[in-house]
Amino acid sequence: MASKTGLILEGGALRGIFTAGVLDCLLDKNVYFPYVAGVSVGVSNASGFVSRQKGRSKKILIHENTRSFYGLPNILRTGKVLDLDECIVKYAYDNFPYDFETFRKSDTLWEAVVANCETGKAEYVSDFQTDREALDFCKASCSLPFICKPIELRGKKYLDGSLADSIPYQRALDMGCDKILLILTKADIHEATDYKKLRLLVDLFYRRKYPKLADTILGRKDQYLRQMEAIEKMEKEGRAMIIKPDETTVAHFENNREKLEKCYQDAYKLMERRFDELDAFLKA
């Protein structure tokens, strides 16, 4: 029986430029996956991969020929640290048109991972009723804690999917995959944000209204380390392959376009060098 490999894309804000480079190389190699799950910026990268639009994610993250959608300039202009309406919704229709037709016709099952504010648990969404709803779930998955308001969809409030399931390898296995290709956005696979150090902020923002979400956020690092331990075990067994940067050179909110461009190019070249290894992994 043929094996089924799932593609899992980690979050990391602007560090997602690394993933963009890896995926563009895979698009040039005409690689497909039956299942793709994206978390936070990974969901944006996943959407461009499924629509087969090489370069689209790169243009968005480098905001090519557009104004910045994050950081101090955006705060002064819009009052928002991160303007997801612009980079996910407006860009899809205007600046960098999204190929909804190819997306809808794709044989790939693509799931957006979001964190339910009420339950504190991850939800995996693929049954989008409209094109705009697909974009809105992308926006929800990318809604970072503290700086973004929860997104209400289908009567529920959602935030960044990485809070509840940073590396959804188990979801891929549950969906019938027997192998995992994991693309990370940082060099140290054991590095993860420790929200316990921000307990006062977590409690201030979420404890009263969303107590289960607050508990999930505080336990996020421990969950991430358990997930990476499981993935490393799968890698030793030949059931997982990890692609990650050789070094972390890009900040979460990187404003240096030269750094972003270099990270993209390095990622593309890295995937080229490891493509034979990936090909063997997929065929094994």
CSV table of C-alpha atoms in Angstrom, one decimal:
chain,number,residue,atom,x,y,z
A,1,MET,CA,0.0,0.0,0.0
A,2,ALA,CA,1.3,3.4,-0.9
A,3,SER,CA,2.4,5.6,2.0
A,4,LYS,CA,0.6,8.9,2.6
A,5,THR,CA,2.8,11.9,3.7
A,6,GLY,CA,1.4,14.9,5.5
A,7,LEU,CA,3.0,18.3,5.3
A,8,ILE,CA,3.1,20.3,8.5
A,9,LEU,CA,4.0,24.0,8.5
A,10,GLU,CA,5.1,25.7,11.7
A,11,GLY,CA,4.3,29.3,12.6
A,12,GLY,CA,6.7,32.0,13.5
A,13,ALA,CA,5.4,35.3,12.1
A,14,LEU,CA,8.0,36.7,9.6
A,15,ARG,CA,10.2,33.7,10.1
A,16,GLY,CA,7.7,32.1,7.7
A,17,ILE,CA,9.8,33.5,4.9
A,18,PHE,CA,12.0,30.4,5.4
A,19,THR,CA,8.9,28.1,4.8
A,20,ALA,CA,8.1,30.2,1.7
A,21,GLY,CA,11.5,29.4,0.2
A,22,VAL,CA,11.2,25.7,0.9
A,23,LEU,CA,7.7,25.5,-0.6
A,24,ASP,CA,8.7,27.4,-3.7
A,25,CYS,CA,11.4,24.9,-4.4
A,26,LEU,CA,8.9,22.1,-3.9
A,27,LEU,CA,6.5,23.9,-6.3
A,28,ASP,CA,9.3,24.0,-8.9
A,29,LYS,CA,9.9,20.3,-8.4
A,30,ASN,CA,6.1,19.6,-8.8
A,31,VAL,CA,5.8,18.0,-5.4
A,32,TYR,CA,2.3,17.5,-4.0
A,33,PHE,CA,0.9,16.2,-0.7
A,34,PRO,CA,-2.4,14.7,0.0
A,35,TYR,CA,-2.7,16.5,3.4
A,36,VAL,CA,-1.4,19.9,4.5
A,37,ALA,CA,-1.8,21.6,7.9
A,38,GLY,CA,-0.7,25.1,8.6
A,39,VAL,CA,-0.4,26.9,11.9
A,40,SER,CA,-0.3,30.7,12.2
A,41,VAL,CA,1.9,32.0,9.3
A,42,GLY,CA,2.2,28.4,8.3
A,43,VAL,CA,-1.5,28.5,7.3
A,44,SER,CA,-0.8,31.4,4.9
A,45,ASN,CA,2.1,29.5,3.4
A,46,ALA,CA,0.0,26.4,3.1
A,47,SER,CA,-2.7,28.3,1.2
A,48,GLY,CA,-0.2,29.5,-1.4
A,49,PHE,CA,1.2,26.0,-1.8
A,50,VAL,CA,-2.2,24.4,-2.3
A,51,SER,CA,-3.1,27.1,-4.9
A,52,ARG,CA,0.3,26.4,-6.6
A,53,GLN,CA,1.3,30.1,-6.6
A,54,LYS,CA,5.0,30.3,-6.5
A,55,GLY,CA,6.4,33.5,-5.0
A,56,ARG,CA,3.1,34.7,-3.6
A,57,SER,CA,4.0,34.1,0.1
A,58,LYS,CA,7.4,35.6,-0.4
A,59,LYS,CA,5.9,38.8,-1.8
A,60,ILE,CA,3.4,39.1,1.1
A,61,LEU,CA,6.0,38.5,3.8
A,62,ILE,CA,8.5,41.0,2.2
A,63,HIS,CA,5.5,43.2,1.4
A,64,GLU,CA,6.9,43.7,-2.1
A,65,ASN,CA,5.8,47.0,-3.6
A,66,THR,CA,3.4,47.6,-0.7
A,67,ARG,CA,3.6,49.3,2.6
A,68,SER,CA,4.5,47.4,5.8
A,69,PHE,CA,1.5,45.7,7.5
A,70,TYR,CA,3.2,45.4,10.9
A,71,GLY,CA,5.4,47.3,13.3
A,72,LEU,CA,5.7,50.9,14.2
A,73,PRO,CA,4.8,52.3,10.8
A,74,ASN,CA,1.6,50.3,10.8
A,75,ILE,CA,0.8,51.4,14.4
A,76,LEU,CA,1.1,55.0,13.4
A,77,ARG,CA,-1.1,54.5,10.4
A,78,THR,CA,-3.8,52.1,11.6
A,79,GLY,CA,-3.3,51.8,15.4
A,80,LYS,CA,-2.6,48.1,14.9
A,81,VAL,CA,0.7,46.3,15.5
A,82,LEU,CA,-0.3,43.7,12.9
A,83,ASP,CA,-2.9,44.4,10.2
A,84,LEU,CA,-4.2,40.9,9.2
A,85,ASP,CA,-7.1,42.4,7.2
A,86,GLU,CA,-4.6,44.0,4.9
A,87,CYS,CA,-2.0,41.2,4.5
A,88,ILE,CA,-4.5,38.3,4.3
A,89,VAL,CA,-7.8,39.7,3.0
A,90,LYS,CA,-7.0,42.8,1.0
A,91,TYR,CA,-3.9,41.3,-0.6
A,92,ALA,CA,-5.9,38.2,-1.7
A,93,TYR,CA,-8.1,40.4,-3.8
A,94,ASP,CA,-5.9,43.3,-4.8
A,95,ASN,CA,-2.1,43.3,-4.3
A,96,PHE,CA,-1.4,39.6,-4.7
A,97,PRO,CA,-4.5,38.0,-6.0
A,98,TYR,CA,-5.2,34.5,-4.7
A,99,ASP,CA,-6.1,31.7,-7.1
A,100,PHE,CA,-9.3,30.5,-5.4
A,101,GLU,CA,-10.2,28.4,-8.4
A,102,THR,CA,-7.0,26.3,-8.2
A,103,PHE,CA,-7.5,26.1,-4.4
A,104,ARG,CA,-11.0,24.8,-4.7
A,105,LYS,CA,-10.1,22.2,-7.4
A,106,SER,CA,-7.1,20.9,-5.5
A,107,ASP,CA,-7.1,17.2,-4.4
A,108,THR,CA,-5.1,18.2,-1.3
A,109,LEU,CA,-6.9,18.3,2.0
A,110,TRP,CA,-5.8,21.6,3.6
A,111,GLU,CA,-6.6,22.4,7.2
A,112,ALA,CA,-6.2,25.7,9.1
A,113,VAL,CA,-5.4,25.2,12.7
A,114,VAL,CA,-7.1,27.6,15.1
A,115,ALA,CA,-7.3,27.9,18.9
A,116,ASN,CA,-10.9,28.0,20.3
A,117,CYS,CA,-10.9,30.7,23.0
A,118,GLU,CA,-13.7,29.0,25.0
A,119,THR,CA,-12.3,25.5,25.2
A,120,GLY,CA,-8.6,26.2,24.8
A,121,LYS,CA,-8.4,23.4,22.3
A,122,ALA,CA,-7.3,23.3,18.7
A,123,GLU,CA,-9.8,23.0,15.9
A,124,TYR,CA,-8.9,22.0,12.3
A,125,VAL,CA,-11.0,23.6,9.6
A,126,SER,CA,-11.2,22.7,5.9
A,127,ASP,CA,-15.0,22.9,5.1
A,128,PHE,CA,-14.9,26.5,4.1
A,129,GLN,CA,-18.3,27.7,3.0
A,130,THR,CA,-17.0,30.7,1.0
A,131,ASP,CA,-13.7,32.0,-0.3
A,132,ARG,CA,-13.9,34.8,2.3
A,133,GLU,CA,-14.4,32.4,5.1
A,134,ALA,CA,-11.2,30.6,4.1
A,135,LEU,CA,-9.4,33.9,4.4
A,136,ASP,CA,-11.0,34.6,7.7
A,137,PHE,CA,-9.9,31.3,9.2
A,138,CYS,CA,-6.4,32.1,7.9
A,139,LYS,CA,-6.6,35.4,9.7
A,140,ALA,CA,-7.8,33.6,12.9
A,141,SER,CA,-4.9,31.2,12.8
A,142,CYS,CA,-2.5,34.1,12.5
A,143,SER,CA,-4.1,36.2,15.3
A,144,LEU,CA,-1.3,36.5,17.8
A,145,PRO,CA,-2.1,36.7,21.5
A,146,PHE,CA,-2.0,40.1,23.2
A,147,ILE,CA,-1.7,42.1,19.9
A,148,CYS,CA,-4.7,40.7,18.0
A,149,LYS,CA,-8.3,40.5,19.1
A,150,PRO,CA,-10.0,37.1,18.9
A,151,ILE,CA,-11.7,36.4,15.5
A,152,GLU,CA,-15.4,35.4,15.7
A,153,LEU,CA,-16.4,32.8,13.1
A,154,ARG,CA,-19.4,30.5,13.2
A,155,GLY,CA,-20.4,31.8,16.6
A,156,LYS,CA,-17.0,31.0,18.2
A,157,LYS,CA,-13.9,33.1,19.0
A,158,TYR,CA,-10.5,32.0,17.8
A,159,LEU,CA,-6.9,33.0,18.2
A,160,ASP,CA,-3.5,31.8,16.9
A,161,GLY,CA,-3.5,28.0,16.2
A,162,SER,CA,0.0,27.6,17.6
A,163,LEU,CA,-1.3,28.3,21.1
A,164,ALA,CA,-3.2,25.0,21.1
A,165,ASP,CA,-1.3,22.8,18.6
A,166,SER,CA,2.0,24.1,17.4
A,167,ILE,CA,3.0,21.0,15.5
A,168,PRO,CA,-0.2,19.1,14.5
A,169,TYR,CA,1.6,15.9,13.6
A,170,GLN,CA,-1.0,13.8,15.5
A,171,ARG,CA,-3.8,15.4,13.5
A,172,ALA,CA,-2.0,14.3,10.3
A,173,LEU,CA,-1.7,10.8,11.6
A,174,ASP,CA,-5.4,10.8,12.6
A,175,MET,CA,-6.3,12.0,9.1
A,176,GLY,CA,-4.6,8.9,7.6
A,177,CYS,CA,-1.0,10.0,7.1
A,178,ASP,CA,1.7,7.5,8.0
A,179,LYS,CA,4.7,9.9,7.5
A,180,ILE,CA,5.3,13.6,8.2
A,181,LEU,CA,7.3,16.3,6.5
A,182,LEU,CA,7.7,19.1,9.0
A,183,ILE,CA,9.0,22.5,8.0
A,184,LEU,CA,10.2,24.6,11.0
A,185,THR,CA,11.1,28.3,11.0
A,186,LYS,CA,13.9,28.3,13.6
A,187,ALA,CA,17.2,26.5,13.9
A,188,ASP,CA,16.8,25.3,17.5
A,189,ILE,CA,14.0,22.7,17.4
A,190,HIS,CA,13.7,22.9,21.2
A,191,GLU,CA,13.1,26.7,21.3
A,192,ALA,CA,9.6,27.8,22.1
A,193,THR,CA,8.0,30.8,23.6
A,194,ASP,CA,7.6,30.3,27.4
A,195,TYR,CA,4.3,32.1,28.2
A,196,LYS,CA,4.8,31.2,31.9
A,197,LYS,CA,7.2,34.2,32.0
A,198,LEU,CA,4.2,36.3,30.8
A,199,ARG,CA,1.8,34.9,33.3
A,200,LEU,CA,0.6,38.4,34.4
A,201,LEU,CA,-0.2,39.3,30.8
A,202,VAL,CA,-1.9,36.0,30.1
A,203,ASP,CA,-4.1,36.4,33.2
A,204,LEU,CA,-4.8,40.1,32.4
A,205,PHE,CA,-5.8,39.4,28.9
A,206,TYR,CA,-7.6,36.0,29.1
A,207,ARG,CA,-8.0,34.6,32.6
A,208,ARG,CA,-11.4,36.1,33.4
A,209,LYS,CA,-13.1,35.6,30.0
A,210,TYR,CA,-11.3,32.6,28.6
A,211,PRO,CA,-9.8,30.6,31.6
A,212,LYS,CA,-9.2,27.4,29.6
A,213,LEU,CA,-7.4,29.4,26.9
A,214,ALA,CA,-5.2,31.0,29.6
A,215,ASP,CA,-4.2,27.5,30.9
A,216,THR,CA,-3.5,26.4,27.3
A,217,ILE,CA,-1.3,29.4,26.6
A,218,LEU,CA,0.7,28.8,29.9
A,219,GLY,CA,1.2,25.2,29.0
A,220,ARG,CA,2.2,25.9,25.4
A,221,LYS,CA,6.0,25.4,25.7
A,222,ASP,CA,5.6,22.1,27.5
A,223,GLN,CA,3.3,20.8,24.8
A,224,TYR,CA,5.7,22.0,22.1
A,225,LEU,CA,8.6,20.1,23.6
A,226,ARG,CA,6.5,16.9,23.9
A,227,GLN,CA,5.5,17.3,20.2
A,228,MET,CA,9.1,17.8,19.1
A,229,GLU,CA,10.2,14.7,21.1
A,230,ALA,CA,7.6,12.7,19.3
A,231,ILE,CA,8.6,14.0,15.9
A,232,GLU,CA,12.3,13.3,16.6
A,233,LYS,CA,11.3,9.7,17.5
A,234,MET,CA,9.4,9.4,14.3
A,235,GLU,CA,12.4,10.8,12.4
A,236,LYS,CA,14.7,8.1,13.8
A,237,GLU,CA,12.1,5.5,12.7
A,238,GLY,CA,12.0,6.9,9.2
A,239,ARG,CA,8.5,8.2,9.5
A,240,ALA,CA,9.3,11.9,9.7
A,241,MET,CA,11.6,14.4,8.0
A,242,ILE,CA,12.4,17.8,9.4
A,243,ILE,CA,13.5,20.8,7.3
A,244,LYS,CA,14.7,23.8,9.3
A,245,PRO,CA,17.1,26.7,9.0
A,246,ASP,CA,20.8,26.2,9.7
A,247,GLU,CA,20.6,29.3,11.8
A,248,THR,CA,17.9,31.6,12.9
A,249,THR,CA,18.6,34.9,11.2
A,250,VAL,CA,15.1,36.5,11.0
A,251,ALA,CA,13.2,38.0,13.9
A,252,HIS,CA,9.4,37.4,14.4
A,253,PHE,CA,8.8,41.0,13.1
A,254,GLU,CA,11.8,41.5,10.9
A,255,ASN,CA,11.9,44.8,9.0
A,256,ASN,CA,15.1,44.2,7.2
A,257,ARG,CA,14.1,43.2,3.7
A,258,GLU,CA,17.6,42.1,2.8
A,259,LYS,CA,17.6,39.6,5.7
A,260,LEU,CA,14.2,38.3,4.6
A,261,GLU,CA,15.3,37.9,1.0
A,262,LYS,CA,18.5,36.1,2.1
A,263,CYS,CA,16.5,33.7,4.4
A,264,TYR,CA,14.2,32.9,1.5
A,265,GLN,CA,17.1,32.2,-0.9
A,266,ASP,CA,18.9,30.1,1.7
A,267,ALA,CA,15.7,28.1,2.3
A,268,TYR,CA,15.2,27.5,-1.4
A,269,LYS,CA,18.9,26.3,-1.8
A,270,LEU,CA,18.6,24.1,1.3
A,271,MET,CA,15.6,22.3,-0.1
A,272,GLU,CA,17.4,21.9,-3.4
A,273,ARG,CA,20.3,20.3,-1.6
A,274,ARG,CA,18.0,18.0,0.3
A,275,PHE,CA,15.6,17.2,-2.4
A,276,ASP,CA,17.1,13.7,-3.2
A,277,GLU,CA,16.8,12.9,0.5
A,278,LEU,CA,13.1,14.1,0.4
A,279,ASP,CA,12.4,12.1,-2.7
A,280,ALA,CA,13.7,8.9,-1.2
A,281,PHE,CA,11.7,9.7,2.0
A,282,LEU,CA,8.5,10.1,0.0
A,283,LYS,CA,9.1,6.9,-2.0
A,284,ALA,CA,10.1,4.7,0.9
